[in-house]
């Protein structure tokens, strides 16, 4: 069985600064996908970024980038130039094949104006 | 190009009543997943369905909960004889087969049992 661990229940960052959210996972599979989802107060789950395990290059989406360390089973999310609209719960998730997503417990990110 | 549609957005039921939650997947998506989110917690997998088939129901409680995805119409998550502990947000997601793009989520149904 696979697990996803987010060890930071809450994080805060000054507006315009950079913050990194941590995620570690465990699986015996070698081929899988990793995701970061954002859940603002509206409750909508929004896909932030996606990483394929067989790709060594770290995924980036505008101000969002990941540090994927496959050997260490680590998948952290870096948010640059933080904006007020980035305030939300952030969930790390693991997908193997076409099976169910396994989520971490989330990190609540607060942006300080 | 509508996303995943869930209704109702909010549902209030008295203890002992039945709750029916509906989910229409994105056009072209043949896989539907239901997740439950308790307050201040992450999403927990409940069931994975394809048209007319339950693929994985390992996350479903053994009693009172059932799910279907008929040939025509939306996927339905049904909770019979609801109890206070069923109060949660229920999310539906859909995906195209085998593409690993991750899911597209609906906006969820918040069930409150009074």
PDB file of C-alpha atoms in Angstrom:
ATOM      1  CA  UNK A   1       0.000   0.000   0.000  1.00  0.00           C
ATOM      2  CA  UNK A   2       1.183   3.502  -0.726  1.00  0.00           C
ATOM      3  CA  UNK A   3       1.304   6.399   1.703  1.00  0.00           C
ATOM      4  CA  UNK A   4       1.759  10.145   1.403  1.00  0.00           C
ATOM      5  CA  UNK A   5       3.024  12.251   4.299  1.00  0.00           C
ATOM      6  CA  UNK A   6       2.842  16.013   4.704  1.00  0.00           C
ATOM      7  CA  UNK A   7       4.624  16.902   7.907  1.00  0.00           C
ATOM      8  CA  UNK A   8       3.714  20.610   7.977  1.00  0.00           C
ATOM      9  CA  UNK A   9       0.092  21.129   9.070  1.00  0.00           C
ATOM     10  CA  UNK A  10       0.474  24.911   8.682  1.00  0.00           C
ATOM     11  CA  UNK A  11       2.857  27.272   6.959  1.00  0.00           C
ATOM     12  CA  UNK A  12       2.905  31.025   6.505  1.00  0.00           C
ATOM     13  CA  UNK A  13       4.827  33.300   4.185  1.00  0.00           C
ATOM     14  CA  UNK A  14       5.137  37.008   3.590  1.00  0.00           C
ATOM     15  CA  UNK A  15       3.537  38.234   0.394  1.00  0.00           C
ATOM     16  CA  UNK A  16       6.035  38.224  -2.517  1.00  0.00           C
ATOM     17  CA  UNK A  17       8.353  35.802  -0.696  1.00  0.00           C
ATOM     18  CA  UNK A  18       9.052  32.152  -1.480  1.00  0.00           C
ATOM     19  CA  UNK A  19       7.745  29.173   0.469  1.00  0.00           C
ATOM     20  CA  UNK A  20       8.365  25.432   0.189  1.00  0.00           C
ATOM     21  CA  UNK A  21       5.851  22.785   1.194  1.00  0.00           C
ATOM     22  CA  UNK A  22       7.156  19.319   1.981  1.00  0.00           C
ATOM     23  CA  UNK A  23       5.826  15.938   0.912  1.00  0.00           C
ATOM     24  CA  UNK A  24       7.224  12.444   1.198  1.00  0.00           C
ATOM     25  CA  UNK A  25       5.669   9.259  -0.087  1.00  0.00           C
ATOM     26  CA  UNK A  26       6.172   5.539  -0.038  1.00  0.00           C
ATOM     27  CA  UNK A  27       5.518   3.047  -2.802  1.00  0.00           C
ATOM     28  CA  UNK A  28       7.177  -0.058  -4.177  1.00  0.00           C
ATOM     29  CA  UNK A  29       6.258   0.906  -7.739  1.00  0.00           C
ATOM     30  CA  UNK A  30       8.744   2.563 -10.072  1.00  0.00           C
ATOM     31  CA  UNK A  31       6.223   4.178 -12.413  1.00  0.00           C
ATOM     32  CA  UNK A  32       3.787   6.652 -10.912  1.00  0.00           C
ATOM     33  CA  UNK A  33       2.606  10.254 -10.924  1.00  0.00           C
ATOM     34  CA  UNK A  34       2.729  12.894  -8.228  1.00  0.00           C
ATOM     35  CA  UNK A  35       0.472  15.909  -7.891  1.00  0.00           C
ATOM     36  CA  UNK A  36      -0.067  18.988  -5.840  1.00  0.00           C
ATOM     37  CA  UNK A  37      -3.661  20.133  -5.431  1.00  0.00           C
ATOM     38  CA  UNK A  38      -4.838  23.420  -3.979  1.00  0.00           C
ATOM     39  CA  UNK A  39      -8.088  23.725  -2.027  1.00  0.00           C
ATOM     40  CA  UNK A  40      -9.135  27.315  -1.338  1.00  0.00           C
ATOM     41  CA  UNK A  41     -12.038  28.165   1.001  1.00  0.00           C
ATOM     42  CA  UNK A  42     -14.422  27.574  -1.903  1.00  0.00           C
ATOM     43  CA  UNK A  43     -13.579  23.883  -1.430  1.00  0.00           C
ATOM     44  CA  UNK A  44     -12.823  23.316  -5.106  1.00  0.00           C
ATOM     45  CA  UNK A  45      -9.851  20.992  -5.640  1.00  0.00           C
ATOM     46  CA  UNK A  46      -7.542  22.638  -8.174  1.00  0.00           C
ATOM     47  CA  UNK A  47      -4.630  20.851  -9.815  1.00  0.00           C
ATOM     48  CA  UNK A  48      -1.486  22.934  -9.325  1.00  0.00           C
ATOM     49  CA  UNK A  49       1.253  20.786 -10.800  1.00  0.00           C
ATOM     50  CA  UNK A  50       1.948  17.247 -12.011  1.00  0.00           C
ATOM     51  CA  UNK A  51       5.158  15.194 -12.111  1.00  0.00           C
ATOM     52  CA  UNK A  52       5.800  11.922 -13.923  1.00  0.00           C
ATOM     53  CA  UNK A  53       8.162   9.693 -11.958  1.00  0.00           C
ATOM     54  CA  UNK A  54      10.130   8.589 -15.005  1.00  0.00           C
ATOM     55  CA  UNK A  55      11.032  12.187 -15.826  1.00  0.00           C
ATOM     56  CA  UNK A  56      14.061  13.541 -14.017  1.00  0.00           C
ATOM     57  CA  UNK A  57      13.290  17.131 -14.893  1.00  0.00           C
ATOM     58  CA  UNK A  58      11.329  18.955 -12.216  1.00  0.00           C
ATOM     59  CA  UNK A  59       7.929  20.218 -13.317  1.00  0.00           C
ATOM     60  CA  UNK A  60       7.201  23.944 -13.299  1.00  0.00           C
ATOM     61  CA  UNK A  61       4.014  25.943 -13.795  1.00  0.00           C
ATOM     62  CA  UNK A  62       4.607  29.683 -13.681  1.00  0.00           C
ATOM     63  CA  UNK A  63       5.339  30.532 -10.025  1.00  0.00           C
ATOM     64  CA  UNK A  64       4.991  26.910  -8.916  1.00  0.00           C
ATOM     65  CA  UNK A  65       7.780  24.376  -9.163  1.00  0.00           C
ATOM     66  CA  UNK A  66       8.645  21.062  -7.565  1.00  0.00           C
ATOM     67  CA  UNK A  67      11.792  19.437  -6.241  1.00  0.00           C
ATOM     68  CA  UNK A  68      11.357  15.766  -7.084  1.00  0.00           C
ATOM     69  CA  UNK A  69      13.873  13.444  -5.440  1.00  0.00           C
ATOM     70  CA  UNK A  70      12.898   9.947  -6.536  1.00  0.00           C
ATOM     71  CA  UNK A  71      15.483   8.059  -4.501  1.00  0.00           C
ATOM     72  CA  UNK A  72      14.482   9.929  -1.364  1.00  0.00           C
ATOM     73  CA  UNK A  73      10.775   9.702  -2.277  1.00  0.00           C
ATOM     74  CA  UNK A  74      10.397  13.401  -1.738  1.00  0.00           C
ATOM     75  CA  UNK A  75       8.204  15.819  -3.697  1.00  0.00           C
ATOM     76  CA  UNK A  76       8.240  19.375  -2.366  1.00  0.00           C
ATOM     77  CA  UNK A  77       6.357  22.332  -3.821  1.00  0.00           C
ATOM     78  CA  UNK A  78       7.958  25.752  -4.122  1.00  0.00           C
ATOM     79  CA  UNK A  79       5.780  28.816  -4.538  1.00  0.00           C
ATOM     80  CA  UNK A  80       7.664  31.907  -5.667  1.00  0.00           C
ATOM     81  CA  UNK A  81       6.454  35.499  -5.364  1.00  0.00           C
ATOM     82  CA  UNK A  82       3.608  34.434  -3.062  1.00  0.00           C
ATOM     83  CA  UNK A  83       0.299  36.158  -3.642  1.00  0.00           C
ATOM     84  CA  UNK A  84      -2.746  36.568  -1.419  1.00  0.00           C
ATOM     85  CA  UNK A  85      -4.679  34.266  -3.737  1.00  0.00           C
ATOM     86  CA  UNK A  86      -2.270  31.441  -2.943  1.00  0.00           C
ATOM     87  CA  UNK A  87      -3.759  31.096   0.542  1.00  0.00           C
ATOM     88  CA  UNK A  88      -5.320  27.641   0.687  1.00  0.00           C
ATOM     89  CA  UNK A  89      -4.894  24.042   1.802  1.00  0.00           C
ATOM     90  CA  UNK A  90      -2.333  22.249  -0.321  1.00  0.00           C
ATOM     91  CA  UNK A  91      -2.492  18.492  -0.783  1.00  0.00           C
ATOM     92  CA  UNK A  92       0.199  16.242  -2.150  1.00  0.00           C
ATOM     93  CA  UNK A  93      -1.088  13.126  -3.951  1.00  0.00           C
ATOM     94  CA  UNK A  94       0.273   9.939  -5.507  1.00  0.00           C
ATOM     95  CA  UNK A  95      -1.249   8.051  -8.447  1.00  0.00           C
ATOM     96  CA  UNK A  96      -0.186   4.603  -9.587  1.00  0.00           C
ATOM     97  CA  UNK A  97      -1.518   3.351 -12.890  1.00  0.00           C
ATOM     98  CA  UNK A  98      -5.146   4.299 -13.194  1.00  0.00           C
ATOM     99  CA  UNK A  99      -5.905   3.521  -9.590  1.00  0.00           C
ATOM    100  CA  UNK A 100      -7.036   5.807  -6.828  1.00  0.00           C
ATOM    101  CA  UNK A 101      -5.181   8.937  -5.807  1.00  0.00           C
ATOM    102  CA  UNK A 102      -3.667   8.729  -2.345  1.00  0.00           C
ATOM    103  CA  UNK A 103      -3.620  12.083  -0.577  1.00  0.00           C
ATOM    104  CA  UNK A 104      -1.562  13.521   2.235  1.00  0.00           C
ATOM    105  CA  UNK A 105      -3.242  15.283   5.131  1.00  0.00           C
ATOM    106  CA  UNK A 106      -2.582  18.733   3.727  1.00  0.00           C
ATOM    107  CA  UNK A 107      -0.724  21.921   4.614  1.00  0.00           C
ATOM    108  CA  UNK A 108      -2.625  25.120   5.317  1.00  0.00           C
ATOM    109  CA  UNK A 109      -0.782  28.032   3.730  1.00  0.00           C
ATOM    110  CA  UNK A 110      -1.353  31.548   5.032  1.00  0.00           C
ATOM    111  CA  UNK A 111      -0.085  34.589   3.137  1.00  0.00           C
ATOM    112  CA  UNK A 112       0.875  37.557   5.297  1.00  0.00           C
ATOM    113  CA  UNK A 113       0.224  40.902   3.577  1.00  0.00           C
TER     114      UNK A 113
ATOM    115  CA  UNK B   1     -16.851  22.242 -22.001  1.00  0.00           C
ATOM    116  CA  UNK B   2     -18.339  21.698 -18.557  1.00  0.00           C
ATOM    117  CA  UNK B   3     -16.215  20.223 -15.818  1.00  0.00           C
ATOM    118  CA  UNK B   4     -17.291  17.608 -13.307  1.00  0.00           C
ATOM    119  CA  UNK B   5     -20.757  18.538 -12.108  1.00  0.00           C
ATOM    120  CA  UNK B   6     -21.907  17.594  -8.636  1.00  0.00           C
ATOM    121  CA  UNK B   7     -25.269  18.257  -7.116  1.00  0.00           C
ATOM    122  CA  UNK B   8     -26.550  19.266  -4.792  1.00  0.00           C
ATOM    123  CA  UNK B   9     -23.876  21.608  -3.474  1.00  0.00           C
ATOM    124  CA  UNK B  10     -25.300  21.390   0.030  1.00  0.00           C
ATOM    125  CA  UNK B  11     -27.531  18.683   1.434  1.00  0.00           C
ATOM    126  CA  UNK B  12     -29.132  18.552   4.869  1.00  0.00           C
ATOM    127  CA  UNK B  13     -30.628  15.308   6.104  1.00  0.00           C
ATOM    128  CA  UNK B  14     -32.094  14.210   9.402  1.00  0.00           C
ATOM    129  CA  UNK B  15     -30.686  11.122  11.064  1.00  0.00           C
ATOM    130  CA  UNK B  16     -32.174   8.001   9.508  1.00  0.00           C
ATOM    131  CA  UNK B  17     -32.961   9.588   6.132  1.00  0.00           C
ATOM    132  CA  UNK B  18     -31.319   8.716   2.843  1.00  0.00           C
ATOM    133  CA  UNK B  19     -28.824  10.922   1.017  1.00  0.00           C
ATOM    134  CA  UNK B  20     -28.277  10.779  -2.740  1.00  0.00           C
ATOM    135  CA  UNK B  21     -25.308  12.583  -4.224  1.00  0.00           C
ATOM    136  CA  UNK B  22     -24.958  12.973  -7.982  1.00  0.00           C
ATOM    137  CA  UNK B  23     -21.923  13.337 -10.177  1.00  0.00           C
ATOM    138  CA  UNK B  24     -21.696  13.883 -13.945  1.00  0.00           C
ATOM    139  CA  UNK B  25     -18.131  13.344 -15.198  1.00  0.00           C
ATOM    140  CA  UNK B  26     -16.383  15.487 -17.732  1.00  0.00           C
ATOM    141  CA  UNK B  27     -17.203  14.767 -21.347  1.00  0.00           C
ATOM    142  CA  UNK B  28     -14.999  11.946 -22.570  1.00  0.00           C
ATOM    143  CA  UNK B  29     -14.130  10.696 -19.079  1.00  0.00           C
ATOM    144  CA  UNK B  30     -15.213   7.148 -18.377  1.00  0.00           C
ATOM    145  CA  UNK B  31     -13.788   6.737 -14.879  1.00  0.00           C
ATOM    146  CA  UNK B  32     -15.430   8.158 -11.774  1.00  0.00           C
ATOM    147  CA  UNK B  33     -14.042   8.292  -8.245  1.00  0.00           C
ATOM    148  CA  UNK B  34     -15.707   9.289  -4.993  1.00  0.00           C
ATOM    149  CA  UNK B  35     -13.803  10.752  -2.066  1.00  0.00           C
ATOM    150  CA  UNK B  36     -14.864  11.889   1.389  1.00  0.00           C
ATOM    151  CA  UNK B  37     -13.324  14.766   3.269  1.00  0.00           C
ATOM    152  CA  UNK B  38     -13.963  15.146   6.963  1.00  0.00           C
ATOM    153  CA  UNK B  39     -13.401  18.602   8.520  1.00  0.00           C
ATOM    154  CA  UNK B  40      -9.732  19.568   8.665  1.00  0.00           C
ATOM    155  CA  UNK B  41      -8.665  16.315   7.016  1.00  0.00           C
ATOM    156  CA  UNK B  42      -7.472  15.164   3.618  1.00  0.00           C
ATOM    157  CA  UNK B  43      -9.524  13.337   1.028  1.00  0.00           C
ATOM    158  CA  UNK B  44     -10.116   9.644   1.597  1.00  0.00           C
ATOM    159  CA  UNK B  45     -10.854   7.310  -1.283  1.00  0.00           C
ATOM    160  CA  UNK B  46     -14.239   5.608  -1.248  1.00  0.00           C
ATOM    161  CA  UNK B  47     -14.978   3.974  -4.589  1.00  0.00           C
ATOM    162  CA  UNK B  48     -13.844   3.810  -8.197  1.00  0.00           C
ATOM    163  CA  UNK B  49     -16.353   3.096 -10.971  1.00  0.00           C
ATOM    164  CA  UNK B  50     -16.558   2.727 -14.689  1.00  0.00           C
ATOM    165  CA  UNK B  51     -19.814   2.562 -16.620  1.00  0.00           C
ATOM    166  CA  UNK B  52     -21.944  -0.205 -15.063  1.00  0.00           C
ATOM    167  CA  UNK B  53     -18.953  -1.564 -13.109  1.00  0.00           C
ATOM    168  CA  UNK B  54     -17.521  -1.078  -9.659  1.00  0.00           C
ATOM    169  CA  UNK B  55     -13.760  -1.414 -10.012  1.00  0.00           C
ATOM    170  CA  UNK B  56     -12.589  -0.751  -6.469  1.00  0.00           C
ATOM    171  CA  UNK B  57     -14.803  -0.184  -3.444  1.00  0.00           C
ATOM    172  CA  UNK B  58     -12.162  -0.793  -0.810  1.00  0.00           C
ATOM    173  CA  UNK B  59     -12.798   2.585   0.821  1.00  0.00           C
ATOM    174  CA  UNK B  60     -16.552   2.207   1.165  1.00  0.00           C
ATOM    175  CA  UNK B  61     -18.035   1.499   4.568  1.00  0.00           C
ATOM    176  CA  UNK B  62     -19.486  -2.001   4.605  1.00  0.00           C
ATOM    177  CA  UNK B  63     -22.995  -0.902   5.452  1.00  0.00           C
ATOM    178  CA  UNK B  64     -25.370   1.848   4.328  1.00  0.00           C
ATOM    179  CA  UNK B  65     -23.150   3.137   1.501  1.00  0.00           C
ATOM    180  CA  UNK B  66     -23.500   2.204  -2.151  1.00  0.00           C
ATOM    181  CA  UNK B  67     -22.448   3.673  -5.477  1.00  0.00           C
ATOM    182  CA  UNK B  68     -23.396   3.199  -9.096  1.00  0.00           C
ATOM    183  CA  UNK B  69     -22.466   4.574 -12.477  1.00  0.00           C
ATOM    184  CA  UNK B  70     -25.192   3.492 -14.902  1.00  0.00           C
ATOM    185  CA  UNK B  71     -24.897   3.286 -18.660  1.00  0.00           C
ATOM    186  CA  UNK B  72     -26.938   6.477 -18.913  1.00  0.00           C
ATOM    187  CA  UNK B  73     -26.987   9.291 -16.427  1.00  0.00           C
ATOM    188  CA  UNK B  74     -24.804  10.439 -13.566  1.00  0.00           C
ATOM    189  CA  UNK B  75     -22.955   8.452 -10.964  1.00  0.00           C
ATOM    190  CA  UNK B  76     -24.844   8.224  -7.679  1.00  0.00           C
ATOM    191  CA  UNK B  77     -23.444   7.851  -4.189  1.00  0.00           C
ATOM    192  CA  UNK B  78     -26.188   6.701  -1.870  1.00  0.00           C
ATOM    193  CA  UNK B  79     -26.077   6.752   1.900  1.00  0.00           C
ATOM    194  CA  UNK B  80     -28.930   5.056   3.690  1.00  0.00           C
ATOM    195  CA  UNK B  81     -30.016   5.786   7.249  1.00  0.00           C
ATOM    196  CA  UNK B  82     -27.545   8.633   7.657  1.00  0.00           C
ATOM    197  CA  UNK B  83     -25.882   9.284  11.001  1.00  0.00           C
ATOM    198  CA  UNK B  84     -24.103  12.382  12.345  1.00  0.00           C
ATOM    199  CA  UNK B  85     -20.734  10.849  11.502  1.00  0.00           C
ATOM    200  CA  UNK B  86     -21.622  10.891   7.796  1.00  0.00           C
ATOM    201  CA  UNK B  87     -21.453  14.684   7.810  1.00  0.00           C
ATOM    202  CA  UNK B  88     -18.615  15.548   5.443  1.00  0.00           C
ATOM    203  CA  UNK B  89     -17.788  16.933   2.033  1.00  0.00           C
ATOM    204  CA  UNK B  90     -18.105  14.319  -0.695  1.00  0.00           C
ATOM    205  CA  UNK B  91     -16.093  14.878  -3.834  1.00  0.00           C
ATOM    206  CA  UNK B  92     -16.437  13.236  -7.180  1.00  0.00           C
ATOM    207  CA  UNK B  93     -13.619  13.170  -9.715  1.00  0.00           C
ATOM    208  CA  UNK B  94     -13.302  11.835 -13.232  1.00  0.00           C
ATOM    209  CA  UNK B  95     -10.431  10.894 -15.483  1.00  0.00           C
ATOM    210  CA  UNK B  96      -9.806   9.550 -18.965  1.00  0.00           C
ATOM    211  CA  UNK B  97      -8.510   6.025 -18.987  1.00  0.00           C
ATOM    212  CA  UNK B  98      -4.841   5.317 -18.344  1.00  0.00           C
ATOM    213  CA  UNK B  99      -3.500   8.798 -18.969  1.00  0.00           C
ATOM    214  CA  UNK B 100      -2.151   9.635 -15.538  1.00  0.00           C
ATOM    215  CA  UNK B 101      -3.122  13.258 -15.864  1.00  0.00           C
ATOM    216  CA  UNK B 102      -4.757  13.178 -12.503  1.00  0.00           C
ATOM    217  CA  UNK B 103      -8.334  13.766 -11.836  1.00  0.00           C
ATOM    218  CA  UNK B 104     -10.660  16.640 -12.482  1.00  0.00           C
ATOM    219  CA  UNK B 105     -12.669  17.233  -9.347  1.00  0.00           C
ATOM    220  CA  UNK B 106     -16.160  18.509  -8.895  1.00  0.00           C
ATOM    221  CA  UNK B 107     -16.968  21.195  -6.355  1.00  0.00           C
ATOM    222  CA  UNK B 108     -18.181  18.675  -3.830  1.00  0.00           C
ATOM    223  CA  UNK B 109     -21.395  18.114  -1.911  1.00  0.00           C
ATOM    224  CA  UNK B 110     -21.412  19.106   1.722  1.00  0.00           C
ATOM    225  CA  UNK B 111     -23.652  16.746   3.614  1.00  0.00           C
ATOM    226  CA  UNK B 112     -24.890  17.827   7.006  1.00  0.00           C
ATOM    227  CA  UNK B 113     -26.784  15.363   9.169  1.00  0.00           C
ATOM    228  CA  UNK B 114     -28.912  16.962  11.865  1.00  0.00           C
TER     229      UNK B 114
END
